[in-house]
């Protein structure tokens, strides 16, 4: 609390200032009257709408398959490149990657459709019932996937290396993204002749289906002479079709012997 003495002292000081002509009280803090006036506060704006997320560049599964496949310089590079490829949904449901069997460099390369249950378990193409029939068909014209001699050898793969759920057919997108790998597989295995087994294999290799019309007619796929044939699984269901397949096998044999 101020004392009466303080009061009298301050009042005397004030009177003295008034006598000197002061007309305004002076604050403790100096005021700069030349300073630009402060901006008025901006009116509140409505809350900004949430920013539109920047679109991720869209994945290009076929382009990525092409890049991965063409970067593989050998078959030993191609298998891990395929294993590392993550765009094919079939990969998630399969136990194993089914890459190939037989002898790379064989004169004949067989391209099937997709692994089934046995193939998925053993990570080898054509080892189930259809594969056992295929082995008998090949043996009938002197070919064998386990042959030491290159003249009798065959090399076997599929359009898709992962088993589709419930053995359904691979769809158009799955085939399209696997095609660059199949093309590279053929380039690196360097067969003389490609055999397309069944509709899916014709779809991937020739861009068309209709195996009953296409079978037995030489054409070209993956840059090689190729022969479409009925799939052995079809022959198991329709034994009468074995007659046509026998004719196709003899055609293949004649071509290999140069007598076609
Ligand atoms: N059918 C195919 O097309 N490929 C296999 O590996 C097995 C069955």
Tab-separated table of C-alpha atoms and ligand atoms in Angstrom:
chain	number	residue	atom	x	y	z
A	1	UNK	CA	0.000	0.000	0.000
A	2	UNK	CA	1.240	3.477	-0.828
A	3	UNK	CA	1.983	5.797	2.096
A	4	UNK	CA	0.468	9.336	2.317
A	5	UNK	CA	4.000	10.603	1.856
A	6	UNK	CA	4.324	8.762	-1.516
A	7	UNK	CA	1.005	10.197	-2.572
A	8	UNK	CA	2.134	13.778	-1.862
A	9	UNK	CA	5.444	13.186	-3.662
A	10	UNK	CA	3.790	11.780	-6.835
A	11	UNK	CA	1.154	14.527	-6.838
A	12	UNK	CA	3.841	17.203	-6.620
A	13	UNK	CA	5.699	15.597	-9.541
A	14	UNK	CA	2.516	15.533	-11.614
A	15	UNK	CA	1.665	19.138	-10.836
A	16	UNK	CA	5.148	20.147	-11.805
A	17	UNK	CA	4.778	18.339	-15.206
A	18	UNK	CA	1.416	20.041	-15.801
A	19	UNK	CA	3.104	23.345	-15.048
A	20	UNK	CA	5.709	22.499	-17.687
A	21	UNK	CA	2.877	22.018	-20.232
A	22	UNK	CA	2.465	18.245	-20.306
A	23	UNK	CA	-1.055	17.436	-21.511
A	24	UNK	CA	-0.861	13.632	-21.728
A	25	UNK	CA	0.089	10.884	-19.376
A	26	UNK	CA	3.238	9.112	-20.568
A	27	UNK	CA	3.295	5.293	-20.420
A	28	UNK	CA	6.121	3.202	-19.050
A	29	UNK	CA	6.813	1.795	-22.488
A	30	UNK	CA	7.774	4.225	-25.281
A	31	UNK	CA	5.337	4.432	-28.212
A	32	UNK	CA	6.716	4.668	-31.760
A	33	UNK	CA	4.076	6.658	-33.578
A	34	UNK	CA	5.839	6.297	-36.948
A	35	UNK	CA	5.425	2.509	-36.951
A	36	UNK	CA	3.005	1.120	-39.600
A	37	UNK	CA	-0.247	0.108	-37.984
A	38	UNK	CA	-0.563	-3.590	-37.263
A	39	UNK	CA	-2.691	-5.527	-39.771
A	40	UNK	CA	-6.167	-6.313	-38.637
A	41	UNK	CA	-6.603	-9.952	-37.851
A	42	UNK	CA	-7.789	-11.854	-40.905
A	43	UNK	CA	-11.373	-13.019	-40.729
A	44	UNK	CA	-11.604	-16.687	-39.884
A	45	UNK	CA	-11.777	-18.866	-42.977
A	46	UNK	CA	-13.862	-21.997	-43.261
A	47	UNK	CA	-11.790	-25.106	-42.532
A	48	UNK	CA	-9.918	-26.187	-45.661
A	49	UNK	CA	-11.177	-29.337	-47.361
A	50	UNK	CA	-8.835	-32.280	-46.792
A	51	UNK	CA	-6.099	-32.306	-49.441
A	52	UNK	CA	-6.764	-34.707	-52.345
A	53	UNK	CA	-4.222	-37.494	-51.984
A	54	UNK	CA	-1.570	-37.381	-54.688
A	55	UNK	CA	-2.258	-40.284	-57.009
A	56	UNK	CA	0.372	-43.029	-56.795
A	57	UNK	CA	1.772	-43.871	-60.204
A	58	UNK	CA	-0.269	-46.907	-61.273
A	59	UNK	CA	1.526	-50.207	-61.314
A	60	UNK	CA	2.130	-51.660	-64.748
A	61	UNK	CA	2.281	-55.433	-64.128
A	62	UNK	CA	2.964	-56.338	-67.766
A	63	UNK	CA	5.641	-53.630	-68.141
A	64	UNK	CA	7.299	-54.771	-64.914
A	65	UNK	CA	7.164	-58.400	-66.068
A	66	UNK	CA	8.837	-57.379	-69.350
A	67	UNK	CA	11.582	-55.487	-67.518
A	68	UNK	CA	12.209	-58.314	-65.033
A	69	UNK	CA	12.190	-61.008	-67.712
A	70	UNK	CA	14.472	-59.170	-70.128
A	71	UNK	CA	16.963	-58.444	-67.322
A	72	UNK	CA	17.426	-62.203	-66.816
A	73	UNK	CA	20.480	-63.274	-68.802
A	74	UNK	CA	20.236	-67.006	-68.046
A	75	UNK	CA	17.627	-69.552	-66.975
A	76	UNK	CA	19.235	-69.461	-63.529
A	77	UNK	CA	18.438	-65.722	-63.411
A	78	UNK	CA	14.927	-66.151	-64.775
A	79	UNK	CA	13.681	-68.414	-61.992
A	80	UNK	CA	14.452	-65.967	-59.129
A	81	UNK	CA	13.154	-63.083	-61.267
A	82	UNK	CA	9.845	-64.933	-61.577
A	83	UNK	CA	9.879	-65.797	-57.873
A	84	UNK	CA	10.371	-62.099	-57.023
A	85	UNK	CA	7.525	-60.934	-59.259
A	86	UNK	CA	4.646	-59.927	-56.985
A	87	UNK	CA	1.853	-58.769	-59.294
A	88	UNK	CA	0.314	-62.162	-60.075
A	89	UNK	CA	-2.416	-62.970	-57.546
A	90	UNK	CA	-1.938	-66.713	-58.133
A	91	UNK	CA	1.372	-66.534	-56.300
A	92	UNK	CA	-0.399	-65.899	-52.992
A	93	UNK	CA	-2.431	-69.107	-53.124
A	94	UNK	CA	0.333	-71.447	-54.289
A	95	UNK	CA	2.732	-73.500	-52.187
A	96	UNK	CA	5.552	-73.457	-54.708
A	97	UNK	CA	6.834	-71.836	-57.849
A	98	UNK	CA	6.759	-74.457	-60.613
A	99	UNK	CA	9.472	-73.352	-63.012
A	100	UNK	CA	10.495	-76.146	-65.377
A	101	UNK	CA	11.684	-79.719	-65.728
A	102	UNK	CA	13.737	-81.632	-68.267
A	103	UNK	CA	16.737	-80.498	-70.211
A	104	UNK	CA	17.277	-76.849	-71.205
A	105	UNK	CA	18.606	-76.821	-74.764
A	106	UNK	CA	16.434	-79.801	-75.773
A	107	UNK	CA	15.077	-79.627	-79.323
A	108	UNK	CA	11.477	-79.688	-78.046
A	109	UNK	CA	10.046	-77.365	-75.415
A	110	UNK	CA	6.554	-78.176	-74.128
A	111	UNK	CA	4.473	-75.351	-72.700
A	112	UNK	CA	1.512	-76.477	-70.594
A	113	UNK	CA	-1.112	-74.369	-68.857
A	114	UNK	CA	-0.705	-74.213	-65.079
A	115	UNK	CA	0.397	-76.481	-62.239
A	116	UNK	CA	-2.189	-78.670	-60.523
A	117	UNK	CA	-2.116	-80.084	-56.994
A	118	UNK	CA	0.752	-82.539	-57.473
A	119	UNK	CA	2.852	-80.030	-59.399
A	120	UNK	CA	2.296	-77.426	-56.675
A	121	UNK	CA	3.405	-79.925	-54.011
A	122	UNK	CA	6.480	-81.151	-55.889
A	123	UNK	CA	7.407	-77.808	-57.574
A	124	UNK	CA	7.692	-79.648	-60.923
A	125	UNK	CA	5.519	-79.372	-64.011
A	126	UNK	CA	3.448	-82.305	-65.282
A	127	UNK	CA	3.972	-84.806	-62.471
A	128	UNK	CA	0.288	-85.576	-61.722
A	129	UNK	CA	-1.968	-87.897	-63.759
A	130	UNK	CA	-1.866	-85.645	-66.873
A	131	UNK	CA	1.920	-85.494	-66.587
A	132	UNK	CA	2.198	-89.281	-66.397
A	133	UNK	CA	0.177	-89.547	-69.606
A	134	UNK	CA	2.395	-86.870	-71.185
A	135	UNK	CA	5.473	-88.951	-70.319
A	136	UNK	CA	3.911	-91.991	-72.056
A	137	UNK	CA	3.018	-89.909	-75.113
A	138	UNK	CA	6.587	-88.605	-75.367
A	139	UNK	CA	8.057	-92.064	-74.836
A	140	UNK	CA	5.983	-93.295	-77.801
A	141	UNK	CA	8.094	-91.089	-80.091
A	142	UNK	CA	11.398	-91.646	-78.293
A	143	UNK	CA	11.408	-88.505	-76.113
A	144	UNK	CA	12.007	-88.426	-72.384
A	145	UNK	CA	12.368	-85.531	-69.961
A	146	UNK	CA	15.076	-87.397	-68.033
A	147	UNK	CA	17.109	-88.308	-71.131
A	148	UNK	CA	20.871	-87.854	-70.954
A	149	UNK	CA	21.101	-87.618	-74.736
A	150	UNK	CA	20.064	-84.222	-76.072
A	151	UNK	CA	18.410	-85.890	-79.093
A	152	UNK	CA	15.867	-87.599	-76.822
A	153	UNK	CA	15.500	-84.773	-74.309
A	154	UNK	CA	12.564	-82.426	-73.787
A	155	UNK	CA	12.188	-79.300	-71.691
A	156	UNK	CA	8.840	-78.625	-69.979
A	157	UNK	CA	7.237	-75.541	-68.463
A	158	UNK	CA	3.815	-73.879	-68.104
A	159	UNK	CA	2.273	-70.513	-68.983
A	160	UNK	CA	1.749	-69.740	-65.294
A	161	UNK	CA	4.131	-71.040	-62.636
A	162	UNK	CA	1.661	-70.946	-59.706
A	163	UNK	CA	-1.306	-73.242	-59.180
A	164	UNK	CA	-4.619	-71.405	-59.642
A	165	UNK	CA	-7.177	-71.922	-56.856
A	166	UNK	CA	-9.432	-74.945	-57.488
A	167	UNK	CA	-7.449	-75.502	-60.690
A	168	UNK	CA	-9.427	-72.777	-62.456
A	169	UNK	CA	-8.081	-71.465	-65.749
A	170	UNK	CA	-5.699	-68.521	-65.440
A	171	UNK	CA	-7.513	-65.343	-66.514
A	172	UNK	CA	-6.516	-62.913	-69.277
A	173	UNK	CA	-4.575	-60.577	-66.951
A	174	UNK	CA	-2.661	-63.425	-65.350
A	175	UNK	CA	-1.746	-64.768	-68.788
A	176	UNK	CA	-0.712	-61.290	-70.009
A	177	UNK	CA	1.627	-60.698	-67.078
A	178	UNK	CA	3.228	-64.137	-67.396
A	179	UNK	CA	3.712	-63.946	-71.150
A	180	UNK	CA	6.962	-61.899	-71.059
A	181	UNK	CA	8.435	-64.522	-68.732
A	182	UNK	CA	7.383	-67.348	-71.070
A	183	UNK	CA	8.877	-65.503	-74.054
A	184	UNK	CA	12.153	-65.054	-72.181
A	185	UNK	CA	12.030	-68.685	-71.057
A	186	UNK	CA	11.820	-69.792	-74.696
A	187	UNK	CA	14.588	-67.363	-75.740
A	188	UNK	CA	16.928	-68.708	-73.065
A	189	UNK	CA	16.074	-72.423	-73.463
A	190	UNK	CA	16.560	-72.142	-77.254
A	191	UNK	CA	14.404	-75.069	-78.415
A	192	UNK	CA	13.978	-75.832	-82.106
A	193	UNK	CA	10.266	-76.528	-81.695
A	194	UNK	CA	7.637	-75.421	-79.196
A	195	UNK	CA	4.625	-77.621	-78.397
A	196	UNK	CA	1.629	-75.705	-77.057
A	197	UNK	CA	-0.411	-78.024	-74.829
A	198	UNK	CA	-4.065	-76.980	-74.648
A	199	UNK	CA	-6.149	-73.839	-74.962
A	200	UNK	CA	-4.469	-71.627	-72.364
A	201	UNK	CA	-1.097	-72.308	-73.901
A	202	UNK	CA	-2.469	-71.390	-77.364
A	203	UNK	CA	-4.024	-68.260	-75.901
A	204	UNK	CA	-0.679	-67.148	-74.434
A	205	UNK	CA	1.411	-68.164	-77.436
A	206	UNK	CA	-0.879	-67.438	-80.378
A	207	UNK	CA	-3.401	-65.005	-78.916
A	208	UNK	CA	-6.241	-67.386	-79.730
A	209	UNK	CA	-8.068	-70.420	-78.378
A	210	UNK	CA	-9.861	-73.253	-80.161
A	211	UNK	CA	-7.496	-76.179	-79.660
A	212	UNK	CA	-9.645	-78.659	-81.592
A	213	UNK	CA	-9.163	-76.509	-84.723
A	214	UNK	CA	-5.571	-75.451	-83.997
A	215	UNK	CA	-4.139	-78.877	-83.044
A	216	UNK	CA	-1.846	-80.559	-85.494
A	217	UNK	CA	-1.324	-77.380	-87.597
A	218	UNK	CA	2.216	-75.989	-87.625
A	219	UNK	CA	2.368	-72.313	-86.826
A	220	UNK	CA	4.750	-69.934	-85.057
A	221	UNK	CA	4.854	-68.830	-81.416
A	222	UNK	CA	7.542	-67.082	-79.362
A	223	UNK	CA	9.570	-66.804	-82.580
A	224	UNK	CA	9.741	-70.626	-83.030
A	225	UNK	CA	7.923	-73.176	-85.162
A	226	UNK	CA	5.199	-74.544	-82.966
A	227	UNK	CA	2.670	-77.343	-82.883
A	228	UNK	CA	-0.516	-77.006	-80.816
A	229	UNK	CA	-1.720	-80.287	-79.298
A	230	UNK	CA	-4.610	-81.453	-77.150
A	231	UNK	CA	-3.822	-81.248	-73.449
A	232	UNK	CA	-3.219	-84.649	-71.796
A	233	UNK	CA	-5.813	-83.757	-69.116
A	234	UNK	CA	-8.333	-83.525	-71.967
A	235	UNK	CA	-7.218	-86.947	-73.213
A	236	UNK	CA	-7.818	-88.409	-69.745
A	237	UNK	CA	-11.397	-87.137	-69.903
A	238	UNK	CA	-11.906	-87.948	-73.593
A	239	UNK	CA	-9.890	-91.059	-74.463
A	240	UNK	CA	-11.299	-91.098	-78.020
A	241	UNK	CA	-9.253	-87.959	-78.751
A	242	UNK	CA	-6.029	-89.974	-78.306
A	243	UNK	CA	-6.238	-90.933	-81.992
A	244	UNK	CA	-5.785	-87.296	-83.058
A	245	UNK	CA	-2.986	-86.826	-80.554
A	246	UNK	CA	-1.216	-89.897	-81.944
A	247	UNK	CA	-1.304	-88.272	-85.373
A	248	UNK	CA	0.127	-85.055	-83.887
A	249	UNK	CA	2.913	-86.945	-82.132
A	250	UNK	CA	3.868	-88.651	-85.405
A	251	UNK	CA	3.892	-85.233	-87.064
A	252	UNK	CA	6.255	-83.936	-84.377
A	253	UNK	CA	8.498	-86.972	-84.759
A	254	UNK	CA	8.634	-86.561	-88.538
A	255	UNK	CA	9.622	-82.913	-88.147
A	256	UNK	CA	12.405	-83.849	-85.723
A	257	UNK	CA	13.665	-86.512	-88.093
A	258	UNK	CA	13.507	-84.109	-91.020
A	259	UNK	CA	10.972	-86.235	-92.825
A	260	UNK	CA	7.893	-84.085	-92.313
B	1	LIG	N1	-1.413	-79.360	-66.491
B	1	LIG	C1	-0.587	-78.437	-67.007
B	1	LIG	O1	-0.916	-77.750	-67.972
B	1	LIG	N2	0.603	-78.290	-66.452
B	1	LIG	C2	1.011	-79.008	-65.427
B	1	LIG	O2	2.122	-78.803	-64.968
B	1	LIG	C3	0.144	-79.974	-64.907
B	1	LIG	C4	-1.074	-80.128	-65.450
